[in-house]
Coordinates of C-alpha atoms in Angstrom, one line a residue:
M1204 CA -10.9 -0.1 19.0
K1205 CA -10.1 -0.7 15.0
K1206 CA -13.2 0.5 14.2
A1207 CA -13.3 3.5 16.5
L1208 CA -9.9 4.4 14.9
M1209 CA -11.2 3.8 11.5
A1210 CA -13.9 6.0 12.1
F1211 CA -11.6 8.6 13.5
L1212 CA -9.5 8.5 10.1
L1213 CA -12.6 8.9 7.8
M1214 CA -13.8 11.8 9.8
C1215 CA -10.2 13.7 9.8
C1216 CA -10.3 13.0 5.9
F1217 CA -13.5 14.2 5.3
K1218 CA -13.3 17.9 5.0
P1219 CA -15.5 19.9 2.9
L1220 CA -15.3 19.2 -0.4
F1221 CA -15.8 21.2 -3.7
A1222 CA -16.9 20.7 -7.5
Y1223 CA -13.4 20.6 -9.0
G1224 CA -11.1 18.7 -6.2
P1225 CA -11.2 17.8 -2.9
D1226 CA -10.4 19.9 0.0
T1227 CA -7.9 17.0 1.9
V1228 CA -5.3 15.5 -0.5
A1229 CA -4.0 12.4 0.5
F1230 CA -0.3 12.6 0.6
A1231 CA 2.1 9.6 1.2
D1232 CA 5.8 9.4 3.1
R1233 CA 7.7 6.9 1.2
S1234 CA 10.3 7.0 3.8
L1235 CA 8.5 5.0 6.2
W1236 CA 8.4 2.2 3.8
P1237 CA 11.2 -0.2 5.5
E1238 CA 12.6 -1.3 2.3
T1239 CA 14.8 -0.5 -0.6
M1240 CA 12.9 -0.3 -3.6
N1241 CA 15.5 -1.9 -5.7
S1242 CA 14.1 -5.4 -7.5
T1243 CA 10.4 -6.2 -8.9
A1244 CA 10.1 -8.8 -6.1
A1245 CA 10.4 -5.5 -3.9
F1246 CA 8.4 -3.2 -6.0
D1247 CA 5.4 -6.5 -5.7
R1248 CA 5.8 -6.4 -2.1
A1249 CA 5.3 -3.3 -1.7
S1250 CA 2.3 -2.9 -4.2
R1251 CA 0.4 -6.3 -2.4
A1252 CA 1.2 -4.2 1.1
E1253 CA -0.8 -1.2 -0.4
I1254 CA -3.7 -3.0 -1.7
L1255 CA -4.3 -4.5 1.3
V1256 CA -4.4 -1.1 3.0
F1257 CA -6.4 0.2 0.4
A1258 CA -9.1 -2.6 -0.1
A1259 CA -9.7 -1.8 3.6
A1260 CA -10.4 2.2 3.5
L1261 CA -12.3 1.3 0.2
A1262 CA -15.1 -0.6 1.7
E1263 CA -15.3 1.6 4.9
V1264 CA -15.6 4.4 3.0
A1265 CA -18.1 3.3 0.0
G1266 CA -19.8 1.0 2.7
Q1267 CA -21.6 4.2 4.1
D1268 CA -24.9 5.1 3.0
A1269 CA -25.8 8.1 0.8
A1270 CA -27.2 10.1 4.4
T1271 CA -23.6 9.5 5.7
L1272 CA -21.2 10.4 2.4
K1273 CA -23.3 13.4 2.2
A1274 CA -22.8 14.9 5.8
Q1275 CA -18.8 13.2 5.6
L1276 CA -18.1 14.7 2.0
K1277 CA -19.9 17.3 2.5
I1278 CA -22.1 17.4 -1.1
K1279 CA -25.7 18.0 -1.9
Q1280 CA -26.0 14.6 -3.9
V1281 CA -25.1 10.8 -3.6
D1282 CA -25.8 8.9 -7.0
A1283 CA -25.7 5.3 -5.2
A1284 CA -25.7 3.4 -7.9
S1285 CA -22.5 5.2 -9.3
V1286 CA -20.7 4.7 -6.2
A1287 CA -21.5 0.6 -6.5
R1288 CA -20.4 0.4 -9.7
V1289 CA -17.3 2.6 -8.8
R1290 CA -16.6 0.3 -5.7
N1291 CA -16.9 -3.2 -8.1
Q1292 CA -14.8 -2.0 -10.8
L1293 CA -12.0 -0.7 -8.4
T1294 CA -12.3 -4.0 -6.5
A1295 CA -11.8 -5.7 -9.6
Q1296 CA -8.7 -3.9 -10.9
L1297 CA -7.1 -4.8 -6.9
L1298 CA -8.0 -8.1 -7.7
Q1299 CA -6.1 -8.7 -11.1
N1300 CA -3.2 -6.3 -9.6
W1301 CA -2.8 -9.0 -6.7
R1302 CA -2.7 -11.4 -9.0
F1303 CA 0.3 -9.5 -10.8
A1304 CA 1.9 -9.0 -7.5
A1305 CA 1.7 -12.0 -5.8
A1306 CA 2.6 -14.2 -8.9
D1307 CA 5.8 -14.9 -7.7
C1308 CA 5.6 -14.4 -3.5
A1309 CA 6.5 -17.7 -1.3
S1310 CA 3.3 -18.4 1.1
S1311 CA 5.5 -17.8 3.8
E1312 CA 6.3 -14.0 2.7
V1313 CA 5.2 -11.0 4.4
F1314 CA 1.8 -9.8 2.1
C1315 CA 1.4 -13.1 0.5
D1316 CA -2.0 -14.4 1.5
N1317 CA -4.3 -16.7 -0.6
I1318 CA -6.6 -14.2 -2.6
S1319 CA -8.8 -14.9 -5.2
T1320 CA -12.2 -12.9 -4.5
A1321 CA -13.3 -10.2 -3.6
D1322 CA -14.4 -11.8 0.3
E1323 CA -11.2 -12.9 0.8
L1324 CA -9.6 -9.5 0.0
L1325 CA -11.4 -7.9 2.3
T1326 CA -10.9 -10.6 4.7
A1327 CA -6.8 -10.5 4.6
A1328 CA -7.3 -6.8 4.7
E1329 CA -9.2 -6.6 7.7
E1330 CA -6.7 -8.8 9.7
L1331 CA -3.8 -7.3 8.2
E1332 CA -2.9 -4.9 11.3
E1333 CA -2.9 -8.4 13.6
K1334 CA 0.0 -9.9 11.2
L1335 CA 1.7 -7.0 10.9
P1336 CA 5.7 -7.1 11.7
E1337 CA 6.6 -4.8 13.7
S1338 CA 9.3 -3.0 11.2
Y1339 CA 5.5 -2.3 9.2
R1340 CA 3.8 -0.5 12.1
N1341 CA 5.1 3.0 11.0
W1342 CA 4.1 2.7 7.7
H1343 CA 1.0 1.5 8.2
N1344 CA 0.0 4.0 10.6
K1345 CA 0.5 6.3 7.9
A1346 CA -1.1 4.2 4.8
R1347 CA -4.5 3.6 6.6
V1348 CA -4.1 7.8 6.7
F1349 CA -3.0 8.3 3.0
H1350 CA -6.0 5.6 1.8
N1351 CA -8.6 6.4 3.8
S1352 CA -8.1 10.0 2.4
Y1353 CA -7.2 9.1 -1.3
A1354 CA -10.7 6.3 -1.1
G1355 CA -12.8 9.5 -0.1
E1356 CA -11.0 11.4 -3.0
L1357 CA -12.4 8.6 -5.5
I1358 CA -15.8 8.0 -3.5
R1359 CA -17.0 11.6 -3.8
L1360 CA -15.8 11.8 -7.5
A1361 CA -18.2 8.7 -7.8
A1362 CA -21.2 9.8 -6.0
L1363 CA -21.4 12.9 -7.7
F1364 CA -21.1 10.7 -11.2
P1365 CA -22.8 11.1 -13.7
K1366 CA -24.5 14.7 -12.9
V1367 CA -21.0 15.9 -12.4
S1368 CA -18.6 13.8 -15.1
S1369 CA -15.1 13.5 -13.9
E1370 CA -12.1 10.2 -14.6
I1371 CA -13.7 8.3 -12.1
D1372 CA -15.8 6.3 -14.8
T1373 CA -16.4 6.1 -18.6
F1374 CA -19.5 7.0 -20.7
S1375 CA -18.3 4.7 -23.6
A1376 CA -15.5 2.7 -25.5
L1377 CA -13.6 5.7 -26.9
E1378 CA -12.8 7.2 -23.3
H1379 CA -9.8 5.4 -22.0
T1380 CA -8.3 5.8 -18.4
G1381 CA -5.2 4.0 -18.4
F1382 CA -6.7 0.6 -16.8
E1383 CA -6.1 -0.4 -20.3
L1384 CA -2.4 -0.6 -19.7
P1385 CA -0.3 -3.7 -19.6
D1386 CA 1.0 -4.3 -15.8
R1387 CA 4.3 -1.5 -14.7
H1388 CA 3.6 0.3 -17.9
F1389 CA 2.6 3.9 -17.1
V1390 CA 2.3 7.3 -19.3
L1391 CA 3.3 10.7 -18.3
T1392 CA 1.3 13.4 -19.4
F1393 CA 0.7 16.9 -18.9
D1394 CA -2.3 19.7 -19.1
D1395 CA -3.0 23.0 -19.4
G1396 CA 0.1 24.3 -21.7
P1397 CA 2.1 25.3 -23.3
S1398 CA 3.9 27.7 -21.2
Q1399 CA 5.6 31.2 -22.4
P1400 CA 9.0 30.7 -24.0
D1401 CA 11.8 29.6 -21.9
G1402 CA 9.1 28.4 -18.9
N1403 CA 8.2 25.4 -17.3
T1404 CA 7.1 23.6 -20.5
D1405 CA 10.6 24.1 -22.0
T1406 CA 12.4 23.1 -19.5
L1407 CA 10.1 19.8 -18.8
L1408 CA 10.7 19.0 -22.3
A1409 CA 14.7 19.3 -22.2
L1410 CA 14.4 16.9 -19.2
L1411 CA 12.0 14.2 -20.9
T1412 CA 14.6 14.4 -23.9
K1413 CA 17.2 13.8 -21.8
N1414 CA 16.5 10.9 -20.2
N1415 CA 14.3 9.2 -23.5
L1416 CA 11.1 9.8 -22.3
H1417 CA 7.6 10.4 -24.8
A1418 CA 5.0 12.5 -22.9
S1419 CA 1.5 13.8 -24.1
F1420 CA 1.0 17.4 -23.3
Y1421 CA -2.8 18.3 -23.6
M1422 CA -2.6 21.7 -24.5
L1423 CA -5.3 24.3 -24.3
G1424 CA -5.8 26.3 -27.9
E1425 CA -5.3 29.8 -26.3
R1426 CA -1.9 29.1 -24.6
L1427 CA -1.0 27.8 -28.1
Q1428 CA -1.9 30.8 -30.0
A1429 CA -0.6 33.2 -27.6
R1430 CA 2.5 31.2 -27.3
L1431 CA 3.0 31.0 -31.2
K1432 CA 2.7 34.9 -31.7
Q1433 CA 6.5 35.1 -29.3
A1434 CA 8.4 32.3 -31.8
E1435 CA 9.2 31.4 -34.8
P1436 CA 7.1 28.9 -36.5
A1437 CA 9.0 26.3 -36.7
T1438 CA 10.0 26.5 -33.0
P1439 CA 7.5 24.9 -31.1
A1440 CA 7.2 21.4 -33.9
T1441 CA 11.2 21.2 -32.8
L1442 CA 10.8 21.3 -29.6
F1443 CA 7.8 18.9 -28.5
H1444 CA 9.6 16.5 -31.2
G1445 CA 9.5 12.9 -30.0
Q1446 CA 6.7 14.0 -28.1
C1447 CA 2.9 13.5 -28.7
A1448 CA 0.7 16.8 -29.1
A1449 CA -2.9 16.4 -28.0
L1450 CA -6.1 18.5 -27.1
H1451 CA -7.0 20.0 -23.8
G1452 CA -9.9 22.5 -25.3
W1453 CA -9.0 26.3 -26.4
R1454 CA -9.8 27.5 -23.0
H1455 CA -9.8 25.5 -19.4
E1456 CA -13.8 25.3 -19.0
S1457 CA -16.2 22.1 -18.4
H1458 CA -16.9 20.5 -21.5
A1459 CA -20.1 19.1 -19.9
K1460 CA -21.6 23.2 -19.6
W1461 CA -20.0 24.8 -22.7
E1462 CA -22.6 25.4 -25.0
K1463 CA -19.6 25.7 -27.5
W1464 CA -17.5 22.8 -26.5
Q1465 CA -17.3 21.1 -30.1
S1466 CA -16.3 24.1 -31.5
S1467 CA -13.6 24.5 -28.5
I1468 CA -12.3 20.9 -29.1
I1469 CA -12.1 21.4 -33.5
D1470 CA -10.8 24.7 -33.2
T1471 CA -8.0 23.5 -31.1
R1472 CA -7.6 20.4 -33.0
D1473 CA -7.3 22.4 -35.9
L1474 CA -4.7 24.6 -34.6
V1475 CA -2.6 21.7 -32.9
K1476 CA -2.5 19.1 -36.2
V1477 CA -1.0 22.4 -38.1
T1478 CA 1.1 23.3 -35.2
F1479 CA 2.7 20.2 -34.8
P1480 CA 2.6 17.7 -38.0
Q1481 CA 4.7 15.5 -36.6
S1482 CA 3.7 15.0 -33.0
Y1483 CA -0.3 15.3 -33.4
Q1484 CA -2.0 12.6 -31.3
P1485 CA -6.0 12.4 -31.9
W1486 CA -6.8 12.5 -28.2
F1487 CA -8.7 15.3 -26.2
R1488 CA -8.9 15.3 -22.2
P1489 CA -11.5 17.3 -20.7
P1490 CA -10.6 19.9 -18.4
Y1491 CA -11.6 18.6 -14.9
G1492 CA -12.6 15.5 -16.5
Q1493 CA -16.1 16.8 -17.0
R1494 CA -17.8 15.9 -20.9
R1495 CA -21.0 15.0 -21.7
A1496 CA -22.6 12.1 -21.4
D1497 CA -23.9 11.7 -24.8
S1498 CA -20.8 13.3 -26.2
G1499 CA -19.5 9.6 -27.6
A1500 CA -20.9 10.3 -31.3
F1501 CA -18.8 13.8 -31.9
F1502 CA -15.8 12.0 -31.0
S1503 CA -16.5 9.2 -33.1
K1504 CA -17.2 11.5 -36.3
H1505 CA -14.0 13.2 -36.0
D1506 CA -11.8 9.9 -35.2
L1507 CA -11.1 11.5 -31.4
K1508 CA -10.7 9.7 -28.3
V1509 CA -11.2 10.7 -24.7
A1510 CA -8.1 11.0 -22.7
L1511 CA -9.0 10.2 -18.5
W1512 CA -6.4 9.6 -16.2
N1513 CA -6.4 6.8 -13.1
I1514 CA -3.1 8.5 -11.2
D1515 CA -3.9 12.1 -10.3
S1516 CA -0.5 14.2 -9.2
Q1517 CA -2.5 16.8 -7.5
D1518 CA 0.4 19.0 -8.6
W1519 CA -2.0 21.7 -9.4
N1520 CA -3.0 22.5 -5.7
S1521 CA -0.9 25.1 -3.4
R1522 CA -0.2 22.7 -0.6
V1523 CA 1.2 20.0 -2.2
N1524 CA 4.7 20.5 -3.6
G1525 CA 7.2 18.5 -5.7
E1526 CA 8.1 15.8 -3.6
D1527 CA 4.5 15.1 -2.3
A1528 CA 3.2 14.9 -5.6
A1529 CA 5.6 12.3 -6.6
Q1530 CA 5.5 10.5 -3.2
R1531 CA 1.7 10.2 -4.0
I1532 CA 2.5 8.9 -7.6
M1533 CA 4.2 6.4 -6.4
T1534 CA 2.2 5.4 -4.2
L1535 CA -0.5 5.2 -6.6
M1536 CA 1.7 3.3 -9.2
L1537 CA 2.1 0.7 -6.5
L1538 CA -1.4 0.5 -6.2
W1539 CA -2.5 0.4 -9.9
R1540 CA 0.5 -1.0 -11.5
R1541 CA -0.4 0.7 -14.6
G1542 CA -1.9 4.3 -15.7
V1543 CA -2.1 7.6 -16.9
I1544 CA -0.5 10.1 -14.4
L1545 CA -1.8 13.5 -14.3
F1546 CA 1.2 16.2 -14.3
H1547 CA 0.7 19.7 -15.2
D1548 CA 3.2 21.7 -17.4
I1549 CA 2.5 25.0 -16.4
H1550 CA 3.5 24.0 -12.9
P1551 CA 7.2 23.5 -11.9
K1552 CA 6.5 20.3 -9.6
A1553 CA 7.0 17.8 -12.4
L1554 CA 10.4 19.4 -12.6
V1555 CA 10.8 17.8 -9.1
A1556 CA 8.3 14.9 -9.4
V1557 CA 9.7 13.2 -12.4
P1558 CA 13.6 12.6 -11.8
W1559 CA 12.3 11.4 -8.2
L1560 CA 10.5 8.9 -9.8
L1561 CA 12.9 7.9 -12.6
D1562 CA 15.3 7.5 -9.4
H1563 CA 13.1 5.3 -7.4
T1564 CA 11.8 3.3 -10.3
Q1565 CA 15.0 2.0 -11.8
E1566 CA 15.0 -1.3 -11.1
T1567 CA 11.3 -2.2 -10.3
G1568 CA 10.6 -3.5 -13.7
V1569 CA 8.6 -0.3 -14.5
V1570 CA 8.0 0.7 -18.1
W1571 CA 7.5 4.6 -19.3
Q1572 CA 4.8 4.1 -22.0
D1573 CA 6.3 5.9 -25.2
C1574 CA 3.1 8.1 -26.0
R1575 CA 2.8 7.3 -29.8
E1576 CA 2.4 3.9 -28.9
Y1577 CA -0.4 4.4 -26.4

C-alpha cells in the first residue's frame, strides 16, 4: 500500500519540466505543523521531521532508472553519473544536518532515531509513518507531497547536469552554494534588479534597513544602466548603503551559451564598482545558474567568485504568491539548516515573504548572515 501511494505521489508531481524551471512547484503549508516554532529545540524537532520525509522522497526519486526518469521528468537526457553524485552529496548533507538537529534530543522524543549512516537514515525515513503520533498525520500527508515534488525538482536538475548547468552542482571551489555556511545561518539574495526609481527594489531596501538586514543584490548591467539615467548619480549608492552590490551579467541570458559572456560580466562589474564603491562585492551569479564548465580560470583571473544558491523561493513563478514563497523557504530552511535564499527584487513577493520569515524565526536561533561577511 505504501509503495502504491508513493508511486501515485510521484506521478502527480512529475509533470512536463522545461529548461529553466520545473513545471510543477513544491508548495508547503506550515499551518499543518502541530507545534509552535518558538525555540531552538522546536526548530530542531521540525528540522528532523522534514529531513526524514525528504530522505525517503530522495531515495525513491533518485532510485529510478534512466528510462523511467526520462518518462517521468519529460526530459530527453539523463546523466546517470550526475544523478548518483548529487544524490550522494544531498544524502551526506542530510546526515550532517541530522547530527545538528538531533544533538540535544532525548531518545524518547519524537523524530529522535539514533542515525549515523545513510542506511540508518533511510530505514528511519521508511518507518516514520508507522511510528508517527496522530497529531502529525495532517502535516505528514502534505509533507510527503511537498518533498516528492521538491526531490523531483532537484533530480531533474541533476539529470540534466552538466550539459545544462545549474545550481545543483559545482564545477570548482570558486563556486558557492550556501552549504558552506554555519548551521542556522542564511543569506538573503535578490536577482534581476534594480527596478525603476520608487519601485520594488527601493521598497525592499527600506524593509531591509528597517530590520537591520544586509542582503546581496545581483544586478543586471542593462537594468542598472537604465536606472542611472533616471536618478542623481549619488542616489543609488545611498539607497544600497549597508547592502551588497554584485553581478548578474549585462542581461538575463544564459552565460553558458552566450559568446559574449566574458564581456557581459566585465562590463557589469565595471558599472557596479563605479556606482557602488562601498557596496560592491566580487560575486557573479549566472542567470538560471548556467555557466561554462571551463569558466573557472576566467573567474580566478578576475578575482571573482560564483554565487549559486540552495534555497529557491520560486518567486518568479506566477503561480507562487508571497506567502507561498515564505512557507516553501521555511520548509527548506528546516531541511537544509543553512543556505543562500534566492529572491528577485523586481517582483513584489519578497515584500511579503521576508517579514513572514522574520516573524516565524524570531526565537529559533536562525542567524541572518551579513552579506558583507559571507
